[in-house]
Tab-separated table of C-alpha atoms in Angstrom:
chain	number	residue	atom	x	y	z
A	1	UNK	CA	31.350	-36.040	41.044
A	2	UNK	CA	30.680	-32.508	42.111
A	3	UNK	CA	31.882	-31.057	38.973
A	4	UNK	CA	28.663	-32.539	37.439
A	5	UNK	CA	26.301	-30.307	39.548
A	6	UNK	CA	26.378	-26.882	37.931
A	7	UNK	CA	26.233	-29.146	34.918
A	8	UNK	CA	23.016	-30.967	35.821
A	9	UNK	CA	21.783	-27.640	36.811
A	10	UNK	CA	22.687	-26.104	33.635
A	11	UNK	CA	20.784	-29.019	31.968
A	12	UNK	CA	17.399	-28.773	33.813
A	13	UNK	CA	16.697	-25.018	34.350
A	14	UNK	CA	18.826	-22.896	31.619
A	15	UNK	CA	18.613	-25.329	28.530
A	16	UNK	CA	14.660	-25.192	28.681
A	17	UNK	CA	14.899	-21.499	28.332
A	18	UNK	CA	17.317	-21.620	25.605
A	19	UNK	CA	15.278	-24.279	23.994
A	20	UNK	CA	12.227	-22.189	24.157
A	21	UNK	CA	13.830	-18.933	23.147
A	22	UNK	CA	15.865	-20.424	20.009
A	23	UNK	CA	12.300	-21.885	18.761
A	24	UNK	CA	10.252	-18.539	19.531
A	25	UNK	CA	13.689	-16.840	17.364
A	26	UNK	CA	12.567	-19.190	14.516
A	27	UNK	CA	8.800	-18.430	14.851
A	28	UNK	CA	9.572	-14.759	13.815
A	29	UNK	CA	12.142	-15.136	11.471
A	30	UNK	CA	9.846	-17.613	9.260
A	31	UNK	CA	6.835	-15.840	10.472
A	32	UNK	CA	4.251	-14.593	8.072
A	33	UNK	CA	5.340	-11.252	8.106
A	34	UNK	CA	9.385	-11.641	7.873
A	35	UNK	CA	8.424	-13.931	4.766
A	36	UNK	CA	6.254	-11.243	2.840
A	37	UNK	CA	8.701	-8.682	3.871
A	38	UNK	CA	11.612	-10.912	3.112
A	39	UNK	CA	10.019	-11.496	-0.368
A	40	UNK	CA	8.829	-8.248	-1.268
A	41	UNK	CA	13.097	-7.197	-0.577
A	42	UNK	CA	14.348	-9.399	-2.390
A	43	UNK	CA	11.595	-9.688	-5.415
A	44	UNK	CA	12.692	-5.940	-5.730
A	45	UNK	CA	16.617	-6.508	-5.570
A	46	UNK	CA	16.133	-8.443	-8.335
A	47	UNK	CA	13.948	-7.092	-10.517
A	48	UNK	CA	16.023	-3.526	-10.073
A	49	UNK	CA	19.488	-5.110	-11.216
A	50	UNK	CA	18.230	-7.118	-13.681
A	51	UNK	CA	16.546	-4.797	-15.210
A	52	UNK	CA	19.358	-2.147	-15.278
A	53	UNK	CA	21.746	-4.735	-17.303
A	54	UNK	CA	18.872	-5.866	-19.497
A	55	UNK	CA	17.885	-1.653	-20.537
A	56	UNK	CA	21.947	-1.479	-20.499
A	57	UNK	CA	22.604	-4.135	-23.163
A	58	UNK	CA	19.192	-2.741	-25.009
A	59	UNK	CA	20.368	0.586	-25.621
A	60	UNK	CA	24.062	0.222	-25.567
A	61	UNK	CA	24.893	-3.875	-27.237
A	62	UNK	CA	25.627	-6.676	-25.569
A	63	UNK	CA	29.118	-5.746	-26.517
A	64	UNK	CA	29.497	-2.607	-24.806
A	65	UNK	CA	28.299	-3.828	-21.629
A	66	UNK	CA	29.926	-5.288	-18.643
A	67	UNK	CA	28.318	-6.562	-15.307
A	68	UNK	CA	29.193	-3.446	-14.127
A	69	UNK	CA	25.536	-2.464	-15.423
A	70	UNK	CA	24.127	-5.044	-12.903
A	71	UNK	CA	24.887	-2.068	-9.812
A	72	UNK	CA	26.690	-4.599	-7.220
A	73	UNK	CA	29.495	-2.826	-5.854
A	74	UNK	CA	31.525	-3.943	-2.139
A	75	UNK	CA	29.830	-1.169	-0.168
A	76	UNK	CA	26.115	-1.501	-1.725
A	77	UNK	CA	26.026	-6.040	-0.812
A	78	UNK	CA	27.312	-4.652	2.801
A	79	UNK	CA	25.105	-2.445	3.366
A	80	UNK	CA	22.457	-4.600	2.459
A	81	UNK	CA	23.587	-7.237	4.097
A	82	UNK	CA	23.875	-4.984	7.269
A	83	UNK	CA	20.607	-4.079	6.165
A	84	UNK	CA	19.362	-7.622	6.609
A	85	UNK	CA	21.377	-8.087	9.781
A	86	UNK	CA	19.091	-4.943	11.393
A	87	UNK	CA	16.047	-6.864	10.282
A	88	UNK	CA	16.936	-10.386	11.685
A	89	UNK	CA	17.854	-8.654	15.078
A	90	UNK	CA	14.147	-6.193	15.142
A	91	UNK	CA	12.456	-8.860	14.700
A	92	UNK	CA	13.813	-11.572	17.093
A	93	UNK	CA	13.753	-8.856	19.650
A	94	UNK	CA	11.148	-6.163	18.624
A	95	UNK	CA	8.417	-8.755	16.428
A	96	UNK	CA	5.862	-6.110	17.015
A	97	UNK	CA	8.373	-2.672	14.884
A	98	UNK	CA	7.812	-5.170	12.023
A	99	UNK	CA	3.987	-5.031	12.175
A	100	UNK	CA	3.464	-1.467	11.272
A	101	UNK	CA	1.934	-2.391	7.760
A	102	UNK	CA	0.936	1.178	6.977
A	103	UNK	CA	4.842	1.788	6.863
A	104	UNK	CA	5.719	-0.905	5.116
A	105	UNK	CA	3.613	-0.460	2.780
A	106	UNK	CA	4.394	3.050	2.293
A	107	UNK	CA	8.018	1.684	1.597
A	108	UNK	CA	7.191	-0.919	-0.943
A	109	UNK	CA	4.805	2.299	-2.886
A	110	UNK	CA	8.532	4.007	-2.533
A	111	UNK	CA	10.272	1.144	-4.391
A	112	UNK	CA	7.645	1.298	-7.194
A	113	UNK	CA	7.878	5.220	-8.053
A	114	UNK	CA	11.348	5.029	-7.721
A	115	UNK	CA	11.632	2.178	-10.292
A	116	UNK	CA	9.421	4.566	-12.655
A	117	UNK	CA	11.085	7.577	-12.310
A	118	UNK	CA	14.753	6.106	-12.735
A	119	UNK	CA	13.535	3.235	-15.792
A	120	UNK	CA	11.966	6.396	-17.201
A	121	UNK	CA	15.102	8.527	-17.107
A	122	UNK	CA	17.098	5.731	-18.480
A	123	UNK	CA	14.725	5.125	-21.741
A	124	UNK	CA	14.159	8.566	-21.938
A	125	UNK	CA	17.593	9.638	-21.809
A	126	UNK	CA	18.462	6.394	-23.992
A	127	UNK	CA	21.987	6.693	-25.438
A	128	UNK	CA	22.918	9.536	-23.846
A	129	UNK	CA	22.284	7.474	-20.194
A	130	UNK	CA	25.395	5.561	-18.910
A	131	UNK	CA	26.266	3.863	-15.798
A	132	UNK	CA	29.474	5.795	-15.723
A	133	UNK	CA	30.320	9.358	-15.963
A	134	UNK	CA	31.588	10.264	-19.471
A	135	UNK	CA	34.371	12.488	-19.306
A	136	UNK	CA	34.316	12.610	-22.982
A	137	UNK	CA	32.114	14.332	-25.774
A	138	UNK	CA	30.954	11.821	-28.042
A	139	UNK	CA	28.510	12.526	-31.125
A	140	UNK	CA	25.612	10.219	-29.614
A	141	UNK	CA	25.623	12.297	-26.163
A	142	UNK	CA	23.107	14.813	-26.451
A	143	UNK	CA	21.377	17.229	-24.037
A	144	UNK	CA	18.003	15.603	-22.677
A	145	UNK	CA	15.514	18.327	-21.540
A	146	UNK	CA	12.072	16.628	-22.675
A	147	UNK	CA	9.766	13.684	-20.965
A	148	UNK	CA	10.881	13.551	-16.863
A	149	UNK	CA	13.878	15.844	-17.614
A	150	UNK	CA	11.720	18.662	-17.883
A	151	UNK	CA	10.973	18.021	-13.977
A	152	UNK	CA	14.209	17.784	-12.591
A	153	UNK	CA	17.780	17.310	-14.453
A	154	UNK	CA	18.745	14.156	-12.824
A	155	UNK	CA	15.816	11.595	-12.151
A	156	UNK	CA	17.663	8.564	-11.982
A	157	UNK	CA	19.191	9.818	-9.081
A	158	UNK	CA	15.916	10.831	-7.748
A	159	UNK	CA	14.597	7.491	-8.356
A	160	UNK	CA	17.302	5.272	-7.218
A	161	UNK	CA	17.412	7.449	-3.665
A	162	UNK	CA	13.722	7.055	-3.295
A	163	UNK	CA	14.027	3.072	-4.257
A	164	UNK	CA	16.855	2.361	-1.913
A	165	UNK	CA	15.766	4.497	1.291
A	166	UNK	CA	11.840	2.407	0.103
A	167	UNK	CA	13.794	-0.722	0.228
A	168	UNK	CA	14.602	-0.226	4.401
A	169	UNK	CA	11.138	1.444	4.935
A	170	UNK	CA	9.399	-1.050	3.994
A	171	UNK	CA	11.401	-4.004	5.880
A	172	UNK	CA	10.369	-1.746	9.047
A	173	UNK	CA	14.520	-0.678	9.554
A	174	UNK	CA	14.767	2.431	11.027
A	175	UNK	CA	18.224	2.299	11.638
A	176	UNK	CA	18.855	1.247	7.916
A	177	UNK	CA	16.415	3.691	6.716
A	178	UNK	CA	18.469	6.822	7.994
A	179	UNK	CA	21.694	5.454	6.818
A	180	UNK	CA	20.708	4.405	3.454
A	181	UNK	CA	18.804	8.167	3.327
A	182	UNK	CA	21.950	10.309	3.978
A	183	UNK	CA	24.651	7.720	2.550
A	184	UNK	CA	22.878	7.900	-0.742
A	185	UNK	CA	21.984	11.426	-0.673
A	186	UNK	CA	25.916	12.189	0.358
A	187	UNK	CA	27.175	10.384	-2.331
A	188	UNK	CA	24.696	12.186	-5.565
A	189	UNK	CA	25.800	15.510	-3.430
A	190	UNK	CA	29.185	14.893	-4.441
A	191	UNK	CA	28.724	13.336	-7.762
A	192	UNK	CA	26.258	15.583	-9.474
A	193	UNK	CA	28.792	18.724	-9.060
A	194	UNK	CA	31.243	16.419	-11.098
A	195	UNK	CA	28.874	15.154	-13.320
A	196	UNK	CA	27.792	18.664	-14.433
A	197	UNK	CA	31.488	19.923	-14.717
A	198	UNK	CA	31.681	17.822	-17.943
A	199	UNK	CA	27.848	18.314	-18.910
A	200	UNK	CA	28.647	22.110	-18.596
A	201	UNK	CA	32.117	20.944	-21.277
A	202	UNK	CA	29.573	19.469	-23.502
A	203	UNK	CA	26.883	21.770	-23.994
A	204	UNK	CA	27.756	25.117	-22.662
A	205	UNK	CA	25.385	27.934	-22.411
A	206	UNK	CA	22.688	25.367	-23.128
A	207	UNK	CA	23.433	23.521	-20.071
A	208	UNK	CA	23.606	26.371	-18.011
A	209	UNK	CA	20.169	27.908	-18.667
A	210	UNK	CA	18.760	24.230	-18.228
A	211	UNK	CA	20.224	23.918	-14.830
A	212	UNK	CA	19.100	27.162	-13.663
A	213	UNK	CA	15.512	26.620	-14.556
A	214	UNK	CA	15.376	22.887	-13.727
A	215	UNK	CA	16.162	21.242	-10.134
A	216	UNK	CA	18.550	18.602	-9.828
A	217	UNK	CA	15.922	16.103	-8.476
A	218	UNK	CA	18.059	15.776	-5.079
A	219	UNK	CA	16.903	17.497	-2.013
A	220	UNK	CA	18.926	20.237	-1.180
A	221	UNK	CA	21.423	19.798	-4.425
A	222	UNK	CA	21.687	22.837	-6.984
């Protein structure tokens, strides 16, 4: 019965170690930092895309809302959930990149402004704020220059890169916190120029003088 030696072997001085690994795996994953952390991520998730259908429906009608409004796309659940994958991985292998508090908490401050700045663009902006770009005039769409648009001509932009690259700062994911930064940013880079094609359609000369004297609330965007 020679076969059974490496398997004896196996059994007394490798599953030990794999024992005592898996359970110091689960220590940190249900650890008291992974759970406030964990928490804090997901008590934000929610109350961000909840909150965007419920201001949706409030201004707009039930009617002319879809779950569209709730901000759950393909890309945005994988990259969270890669987001979450990062995180798992730190902190089975790296506990102690999870423990910088002063960074986390830095990133859970960057969640809250950007939650103000964007909800504040939204009921500011009111029925002239949609989900999607309108490519159409309609009477309701006016030019918004007063209350946060008087700092910069696109804040929900502002506030939804500041809440998403908070999101990974505060979970400790440095490698998540890059990616969400320049994915994010990328993506307003290319869709304010579009945006304010048709704004320019819309309003004209008005527009133009805003833009010039107001920042687009993206770094680096005109």
């Amino acid at each position: 019965m020679q076969f059974l030696d490496p398997l004896r072997f196996v059994v007394k001085n490798q599953l030990p170690l794999l024992i005592h690994y898996a359970s110091v795996s689960f220590s940190e994953i249900f650890s008291d930092t992974s759970i406030r952390q964990l928490s804090q991520m997901l008590l934000s998730l929610i109350f961000f895309h909840i909150s965007e259908y419920i201001l949706a429906i409030t201004i707009h009608g039930a009617s002319n809302v879809t779950l569209s409004s709730l901000l759950i796309t393909k890309h945005y659940a994988l990259a969270m959930l890669l987001s979450l994958l990062e995180y798992l991985t730190e902190i089975i292998l790296f506990p102690g990149l999870k423990q910088h508090w002063w960074v986390s908490n830095f990133g859970l401050i960057m969640i809250i402004v950007g939650e103000i700045i964007r909800k504040a663009a939204i009921i500011t902006a009111g029925r002239s704020f949609t989900h999607l770009i309108k490519i159409n005039y309609e009477e309701h769409h006016g030019l918004v220059t007063h209350g946060v648009y008087r700092l910069m001509r696109h804040p929900s932009y502002c506030g939804f890169l500041i809440w998403s690259v908070g999101t990974q700062v505060m979970l400790c994911n440095p490698v998540s916190a890059v990616a969400f930064a320049v994915v994010v940013w990328r993506f307003f880079a290319q869709r304010i120029p579009y945006e304010e094609y048709f704004l320019n359609q819309f309003f004209g000369v008005q527009y133009l003088e805003y833009a010039e004297s107001v920042a687009s609330g993206v770094p680096f965007v005109n």
